Coordinates of C-alpha atoms and ligand atoms in Angstrom, one line a residue:
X1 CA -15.4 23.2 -22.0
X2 CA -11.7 21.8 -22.5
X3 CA -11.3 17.9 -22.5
X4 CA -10.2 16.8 -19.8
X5 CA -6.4 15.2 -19.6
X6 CA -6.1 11.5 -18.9
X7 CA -5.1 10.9 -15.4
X8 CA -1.8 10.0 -14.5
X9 CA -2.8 6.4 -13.5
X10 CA -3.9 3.9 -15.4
X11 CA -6.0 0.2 -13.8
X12 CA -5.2 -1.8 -17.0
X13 CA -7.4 -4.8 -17.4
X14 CA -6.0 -7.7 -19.0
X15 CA -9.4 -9.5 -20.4
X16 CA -8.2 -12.2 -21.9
X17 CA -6.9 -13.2 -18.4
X18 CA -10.3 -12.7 -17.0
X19 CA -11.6 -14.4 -19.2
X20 CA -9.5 -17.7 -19.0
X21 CA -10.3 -16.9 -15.2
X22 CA -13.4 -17.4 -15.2
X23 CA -13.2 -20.7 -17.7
X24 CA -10.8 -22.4 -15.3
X25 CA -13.2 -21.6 -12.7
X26 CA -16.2 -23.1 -14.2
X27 CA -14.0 -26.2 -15.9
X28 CA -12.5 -26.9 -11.6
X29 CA -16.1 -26.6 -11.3
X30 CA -17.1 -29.7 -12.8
X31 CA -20.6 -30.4 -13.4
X32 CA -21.7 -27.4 -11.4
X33 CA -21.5 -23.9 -13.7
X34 CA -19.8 -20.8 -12.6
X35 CA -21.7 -17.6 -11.8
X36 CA -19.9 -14.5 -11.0
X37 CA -19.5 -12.5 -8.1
X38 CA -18.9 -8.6 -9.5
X39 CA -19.6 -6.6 -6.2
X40 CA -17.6 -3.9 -5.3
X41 CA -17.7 -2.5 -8.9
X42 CA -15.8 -6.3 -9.9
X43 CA -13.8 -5.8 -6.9
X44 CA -12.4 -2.0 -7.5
X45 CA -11.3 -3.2 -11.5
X46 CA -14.4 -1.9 -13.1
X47 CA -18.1 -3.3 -13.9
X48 CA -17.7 -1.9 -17.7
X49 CA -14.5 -3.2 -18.3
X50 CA -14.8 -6.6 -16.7
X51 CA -19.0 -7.5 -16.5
X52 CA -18.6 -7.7 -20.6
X53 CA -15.7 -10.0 -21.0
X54 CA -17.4 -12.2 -17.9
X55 CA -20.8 -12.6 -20.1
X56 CA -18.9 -13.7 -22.9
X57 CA -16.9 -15.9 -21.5
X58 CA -20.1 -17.5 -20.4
X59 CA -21.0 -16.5 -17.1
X60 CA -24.7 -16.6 -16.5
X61 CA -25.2 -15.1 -12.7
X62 CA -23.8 -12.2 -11.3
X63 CA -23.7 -11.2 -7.7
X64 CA -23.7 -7.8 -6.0
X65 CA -24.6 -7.1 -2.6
X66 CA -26.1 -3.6 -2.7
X67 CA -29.2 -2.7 -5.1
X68 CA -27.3 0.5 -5.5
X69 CA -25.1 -1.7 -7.9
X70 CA -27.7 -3.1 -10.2
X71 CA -28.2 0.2 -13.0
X72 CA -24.6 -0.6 -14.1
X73 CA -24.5 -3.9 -13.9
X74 CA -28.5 -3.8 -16.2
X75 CA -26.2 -2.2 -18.7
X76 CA -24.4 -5.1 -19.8
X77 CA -26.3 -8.4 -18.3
X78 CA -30.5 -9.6 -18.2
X79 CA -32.1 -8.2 -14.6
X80 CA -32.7 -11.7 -13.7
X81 CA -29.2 -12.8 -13.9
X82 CA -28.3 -10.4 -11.0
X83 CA -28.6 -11.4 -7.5
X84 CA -28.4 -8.9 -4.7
X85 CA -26.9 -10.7 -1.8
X86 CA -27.4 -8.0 1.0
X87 CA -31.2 -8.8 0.0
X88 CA -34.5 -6.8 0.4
X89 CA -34.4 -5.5 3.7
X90 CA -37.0 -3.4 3.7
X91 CA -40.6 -2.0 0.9
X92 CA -38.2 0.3 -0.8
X93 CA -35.6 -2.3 -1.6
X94 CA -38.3 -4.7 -2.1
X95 CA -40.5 -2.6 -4.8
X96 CA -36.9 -1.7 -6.8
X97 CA -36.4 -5.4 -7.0
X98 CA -39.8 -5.8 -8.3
X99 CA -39.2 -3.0 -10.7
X100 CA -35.9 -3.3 -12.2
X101 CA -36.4 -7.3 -12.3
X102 CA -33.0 -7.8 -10.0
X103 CA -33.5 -11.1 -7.5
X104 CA -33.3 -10.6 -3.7
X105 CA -31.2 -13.1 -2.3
X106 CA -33.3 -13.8 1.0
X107 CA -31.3 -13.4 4.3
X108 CA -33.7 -13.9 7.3
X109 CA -37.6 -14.6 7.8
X110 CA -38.1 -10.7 7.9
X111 CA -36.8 -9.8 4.1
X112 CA -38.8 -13.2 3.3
X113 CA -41.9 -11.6 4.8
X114 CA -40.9 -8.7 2.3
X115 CA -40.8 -10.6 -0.5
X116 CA -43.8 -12.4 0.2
X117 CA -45.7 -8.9 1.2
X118 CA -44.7 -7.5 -2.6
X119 CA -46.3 -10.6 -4.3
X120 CA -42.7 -12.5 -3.9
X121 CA -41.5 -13.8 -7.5
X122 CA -38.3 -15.4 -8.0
X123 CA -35.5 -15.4 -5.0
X124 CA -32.4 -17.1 -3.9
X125 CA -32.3 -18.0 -0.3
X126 CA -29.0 -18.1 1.8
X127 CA -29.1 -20.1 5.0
X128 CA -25.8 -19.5 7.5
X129 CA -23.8 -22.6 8.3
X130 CA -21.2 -21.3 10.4
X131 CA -20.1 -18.2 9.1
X132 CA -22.7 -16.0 11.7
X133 CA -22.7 -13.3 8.8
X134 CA -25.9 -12.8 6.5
X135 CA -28.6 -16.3 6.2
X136 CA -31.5 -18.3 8.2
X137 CA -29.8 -20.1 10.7
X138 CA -30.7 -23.6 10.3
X139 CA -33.5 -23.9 12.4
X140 CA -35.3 -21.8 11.1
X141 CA -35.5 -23.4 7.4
X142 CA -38.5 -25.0 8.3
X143 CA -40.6 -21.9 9.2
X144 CA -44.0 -21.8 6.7
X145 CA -43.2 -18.4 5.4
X146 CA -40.2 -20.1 3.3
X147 CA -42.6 -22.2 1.6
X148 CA -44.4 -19.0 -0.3
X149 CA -41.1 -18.3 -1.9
X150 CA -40.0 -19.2 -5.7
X151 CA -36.8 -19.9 -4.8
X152 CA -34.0 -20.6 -8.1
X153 CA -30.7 -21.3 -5.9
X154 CA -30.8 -22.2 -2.3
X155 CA -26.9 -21.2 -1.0
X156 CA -24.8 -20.9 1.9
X157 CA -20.9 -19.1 2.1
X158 CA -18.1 -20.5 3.5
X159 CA -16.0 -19.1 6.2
X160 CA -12.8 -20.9 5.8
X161 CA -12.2 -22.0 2.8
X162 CA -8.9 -20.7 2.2
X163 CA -7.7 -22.8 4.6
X164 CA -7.6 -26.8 5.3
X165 CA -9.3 -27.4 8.8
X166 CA -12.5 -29.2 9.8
X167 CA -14.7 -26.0 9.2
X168 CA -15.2 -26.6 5.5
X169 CA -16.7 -30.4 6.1
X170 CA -19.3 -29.1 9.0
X171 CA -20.0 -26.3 6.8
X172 CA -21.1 -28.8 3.7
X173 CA -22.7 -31.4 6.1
X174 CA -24.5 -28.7 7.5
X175 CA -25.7 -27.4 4.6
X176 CA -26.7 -30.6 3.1
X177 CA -28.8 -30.6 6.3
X178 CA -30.5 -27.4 5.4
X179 CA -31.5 -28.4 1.7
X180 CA -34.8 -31.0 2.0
X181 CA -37.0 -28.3 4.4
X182 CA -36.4 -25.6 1.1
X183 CA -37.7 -26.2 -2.3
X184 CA -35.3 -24.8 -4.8
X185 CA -34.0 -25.4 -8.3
X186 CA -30.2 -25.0 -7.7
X187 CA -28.2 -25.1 -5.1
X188 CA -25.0 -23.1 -4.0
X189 CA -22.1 -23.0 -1.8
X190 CA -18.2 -21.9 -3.4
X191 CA -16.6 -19.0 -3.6
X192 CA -13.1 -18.7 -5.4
X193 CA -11.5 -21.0 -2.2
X194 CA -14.5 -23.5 -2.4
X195 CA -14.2 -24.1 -5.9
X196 CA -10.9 -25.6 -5.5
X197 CA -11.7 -27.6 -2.5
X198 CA -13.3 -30.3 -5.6
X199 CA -16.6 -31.4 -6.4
X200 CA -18.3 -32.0 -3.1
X201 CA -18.3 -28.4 -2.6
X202 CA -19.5 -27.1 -6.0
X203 CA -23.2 -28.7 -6.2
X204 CA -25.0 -26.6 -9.5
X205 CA -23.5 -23.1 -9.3
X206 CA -20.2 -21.8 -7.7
X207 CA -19.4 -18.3 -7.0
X208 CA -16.0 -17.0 -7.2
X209 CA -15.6 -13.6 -7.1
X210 CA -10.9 -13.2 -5.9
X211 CA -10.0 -15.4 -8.2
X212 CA -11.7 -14.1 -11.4
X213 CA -9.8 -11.1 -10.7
X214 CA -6.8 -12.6 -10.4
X215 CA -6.4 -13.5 -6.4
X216 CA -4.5 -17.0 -6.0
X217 CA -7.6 -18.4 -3.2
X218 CA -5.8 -21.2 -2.9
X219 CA -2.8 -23.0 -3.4
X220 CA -4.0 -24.9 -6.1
X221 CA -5.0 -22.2 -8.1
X222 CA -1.9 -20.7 -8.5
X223 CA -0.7 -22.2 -11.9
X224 CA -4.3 -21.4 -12.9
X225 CA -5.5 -17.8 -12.3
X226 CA -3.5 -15.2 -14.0
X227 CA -2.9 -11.5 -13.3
X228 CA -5.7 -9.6 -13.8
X229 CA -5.0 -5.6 -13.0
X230 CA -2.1 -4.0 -14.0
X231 CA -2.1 -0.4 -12.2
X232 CA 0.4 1.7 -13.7
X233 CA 1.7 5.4 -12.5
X234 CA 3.0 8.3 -14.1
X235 CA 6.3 10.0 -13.4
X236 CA 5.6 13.8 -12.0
X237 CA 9.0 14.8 -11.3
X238 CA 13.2 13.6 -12.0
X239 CA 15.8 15.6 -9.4
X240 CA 19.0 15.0 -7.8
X241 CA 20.0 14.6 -4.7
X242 CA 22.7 14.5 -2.5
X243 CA 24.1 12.7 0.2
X244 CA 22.7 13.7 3.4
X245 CA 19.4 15.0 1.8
X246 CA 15.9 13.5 3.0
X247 CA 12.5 12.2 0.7
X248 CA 9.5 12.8 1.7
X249 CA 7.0 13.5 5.5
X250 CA 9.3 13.4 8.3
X251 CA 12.5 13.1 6.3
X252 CA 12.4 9.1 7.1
X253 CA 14.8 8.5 4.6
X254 CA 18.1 10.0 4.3
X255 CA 20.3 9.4 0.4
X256 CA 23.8 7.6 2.1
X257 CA 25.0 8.8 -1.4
X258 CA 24.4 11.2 -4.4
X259 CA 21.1 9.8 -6.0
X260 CA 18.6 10.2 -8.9
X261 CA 15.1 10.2 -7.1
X262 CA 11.9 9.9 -9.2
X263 CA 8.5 11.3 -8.3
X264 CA 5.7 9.2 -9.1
X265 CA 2.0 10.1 -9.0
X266 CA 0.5 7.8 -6.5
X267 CA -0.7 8.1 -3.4
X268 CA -2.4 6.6 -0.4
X269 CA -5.2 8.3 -1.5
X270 CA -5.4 5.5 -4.8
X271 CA -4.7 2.8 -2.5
X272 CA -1.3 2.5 -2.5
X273 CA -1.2 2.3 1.7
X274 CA 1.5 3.5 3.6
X275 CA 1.6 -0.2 4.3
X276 CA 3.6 -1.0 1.1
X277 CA 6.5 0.9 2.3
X278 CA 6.4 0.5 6.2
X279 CA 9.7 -2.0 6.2
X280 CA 11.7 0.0 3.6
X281 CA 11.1 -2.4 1.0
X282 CA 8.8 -1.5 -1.0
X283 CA 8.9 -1.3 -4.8
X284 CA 7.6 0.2 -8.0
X285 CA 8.7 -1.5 -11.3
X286 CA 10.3 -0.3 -14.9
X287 CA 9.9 -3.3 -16.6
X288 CA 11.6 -6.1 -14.4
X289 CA 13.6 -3.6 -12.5
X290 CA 12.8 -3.1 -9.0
X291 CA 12.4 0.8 -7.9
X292 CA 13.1 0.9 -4.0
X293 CA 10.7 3.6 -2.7
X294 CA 12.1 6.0 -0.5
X295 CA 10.3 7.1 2.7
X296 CA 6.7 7.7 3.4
X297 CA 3.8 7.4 1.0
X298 CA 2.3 10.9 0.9
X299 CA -1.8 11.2 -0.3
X300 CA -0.7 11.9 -4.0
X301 CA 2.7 11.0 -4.7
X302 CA 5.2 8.3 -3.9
X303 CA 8.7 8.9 -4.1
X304 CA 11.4 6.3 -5.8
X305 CA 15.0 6.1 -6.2
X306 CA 15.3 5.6 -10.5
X307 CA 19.7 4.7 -9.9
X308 CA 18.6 1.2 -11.7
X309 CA 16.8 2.7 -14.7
X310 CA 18.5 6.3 -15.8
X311 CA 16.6 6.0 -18.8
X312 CA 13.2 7.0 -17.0
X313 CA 11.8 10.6 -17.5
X314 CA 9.0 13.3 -16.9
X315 CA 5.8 11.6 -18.3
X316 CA 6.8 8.1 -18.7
X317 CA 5.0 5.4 -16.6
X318 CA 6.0 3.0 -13.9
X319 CA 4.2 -0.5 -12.5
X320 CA 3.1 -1.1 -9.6
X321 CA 4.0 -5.2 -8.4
X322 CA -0.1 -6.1 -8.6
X323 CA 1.0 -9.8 -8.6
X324 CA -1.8 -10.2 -5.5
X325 CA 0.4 -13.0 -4.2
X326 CA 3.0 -11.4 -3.4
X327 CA 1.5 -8.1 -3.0
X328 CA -0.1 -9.3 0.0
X329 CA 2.6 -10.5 2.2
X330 CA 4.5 -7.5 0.7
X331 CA 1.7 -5.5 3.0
X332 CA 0.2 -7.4 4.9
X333 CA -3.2 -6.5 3.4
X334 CA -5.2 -9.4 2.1
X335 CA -6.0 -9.6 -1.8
X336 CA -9.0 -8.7 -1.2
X337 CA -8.1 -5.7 -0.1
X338 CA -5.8 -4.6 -2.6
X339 CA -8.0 -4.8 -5.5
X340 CA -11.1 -2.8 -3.7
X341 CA -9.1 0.0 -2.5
X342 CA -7.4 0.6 -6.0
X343 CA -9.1 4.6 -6.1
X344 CA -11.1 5.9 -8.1
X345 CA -8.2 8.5 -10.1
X346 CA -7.0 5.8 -12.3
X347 CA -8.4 5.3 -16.0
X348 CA -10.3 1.8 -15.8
Ligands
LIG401 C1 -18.1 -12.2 -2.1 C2 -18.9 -13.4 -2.1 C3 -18.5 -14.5 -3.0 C4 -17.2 -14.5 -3.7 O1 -16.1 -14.8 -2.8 P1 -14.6 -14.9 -3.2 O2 -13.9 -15.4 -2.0 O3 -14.2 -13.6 -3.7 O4 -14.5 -15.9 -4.3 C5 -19.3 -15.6 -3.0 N1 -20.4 -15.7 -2.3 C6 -20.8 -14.7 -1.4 C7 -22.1 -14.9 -0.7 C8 -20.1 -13.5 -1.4 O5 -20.4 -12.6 -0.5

């Protein structure tokens, strides 16, 4: 069989960004030590390109929410260091966990039953303090079945922590509530946001996950966290057109003059929403110069107007404006978003 040709897109990973990520995470952690959130395959960047760079720069726990995700993850990190936050839900999930040595984060009294029905072994527990999403609600930490479990880090998950409010104190008084009725070694309660809400918030482990990759969480962050993914396109096609001509489904936009139009391979299909380009100013970029994209996304290709940088051509590569910041209000996706739906065609 032929080799295959590299894609025309390219996710590049800039590690030593991730790495000093994640070390400004754990130093705004304080005493408390930073684990890693990597679910999502490291939010759409890549569990082989960033899981590696993570370990060495010293994180220690690693979080994924479906047991599907622990083979690659195993690859790189100890079984016990992953914690599988979507827990075991039912004998199958329970027996893997058992197997492959990955730790259950317990959710509810039925997966504790589970756990306890397999012979139970290590476990971290999650109690809900407002968010209504996965956890024990709080009165049921005392129930007897908890006290059969080995439990390392007893955590909860914050709602709002991306924004001031009073949500994030009844969250923590909550949980400090929660943590005498559940014997434990550690306990657990920021993500990226919570981290830089300060100390009364990080306890013995944090866990951000947006802001490894390069999301700005919170304000404070943003002199902090650098730019982690760098997607980069390819240039299909060069033509001319002339005034009065259309680009692109439903001939949305219409050249007020003769123009040098550049066909770039990207697509909603990778990600790259129709969303980017819904208020006509969206942008690709040739080094610091802006390229205006000209009417609709289509699934494969986006179409840009190359006036500002004649030099392009056939096979060379454009940027796409990944600074998540600004990316978001650009689309009005969150950052979230915009890292997990980066496709599955680009080179990681
Ligand atoms: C995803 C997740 C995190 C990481 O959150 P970020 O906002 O991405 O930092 C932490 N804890 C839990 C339980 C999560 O599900």
């Amino acid at each position: 069989m032929a080799e295959v040709p590299a894609p025309p897109l390219k996710l590049r990973i800039d590690t030593d960004a991730l790495a000093h990520n994640y070390r400004e995470l754990d130093r705004l952690s304080g005493a408390a030590k930073a684990g890693a959130a990597v679910k999502a395959n490291c939010y759409g960047l890549g569990v082989d390109q960033c899981v590696p760079t993570l370990r060495d720069a010293g994180a220690e726990i690693f979080y994924v929410a479906h047991w599907s995700e622990v083979a690659a993850l195993a690859f790189h990190v100890p079984a016990s260091s992953i914690r599988v936050l979507h827990g075991a839900g039912n004998a199958a999930e329970a027996a893997f966990a058992k197997a492959i040595g990955a730790v259950p984060v317990i959710n509810s009294l039925h997966q504790a039953k589970i756990w306890t029905q397999v012979g139970g072994g290590l476990c971290d527990v999650m109690v809900d303090t407002g968010i209504n999403r996965l956890g024990l609600s709080p009165p049921e930490v005392n129930d007897p079945i908890l006290n059969n479990l080995d439990v390392d880090c007893l955590m909860s998950h914050l709602a709002s922590a991306d924004e001031d409010g009073e949500m994030n104190a009844r969250q923590l008084a909550a949980f400090k509530d929660c943590i005498t009725a559940i014997p434990h070694q550690r306990l657990s309660l920021a993500n990226s946001a919570g981290v830089a809400l300060g100390g009364d918030f990080a306890f013995d482990l944090t866990r951000p996950g947006l802001s490894l990759y390069g999301g700005i969480a919170r304000p404070e962050l943003k002199d902090v966290i650098r730019q982690v993914a760098f997607p980069e396109a390819a240039i299909l096609q060069k033509r001319n057109i002339k005034a009065g001509e259309s680009v692109g489904y439903n001939a949305e936009f219409a050249a007020a003059c003769d123009m040098t139009i550049g066909v770039v391979s990207l697509g909603y299909a990778d990600g790259f929403l129709r969303t980017w380009n819904l208020k006509g100013d969206g942008f690709l970029l040739h080094g610091e110069t802006r390229l205006p994209l000209l009417g609709k996304v289509s699934m494969d290709m986006i179409v840009a107007d190359f006036t500002n940088a004649p030099d392009l051509q056939e096979g060379d590569w454009v940027s796409l404006p990944y600074s998540l910041q600004n990316a978001a209000q650009q689309t009005a996706l969150s950052q979230y978003e915009l890292l997990t739906i980066l496709g599955n065609r680009f080179e990681r």
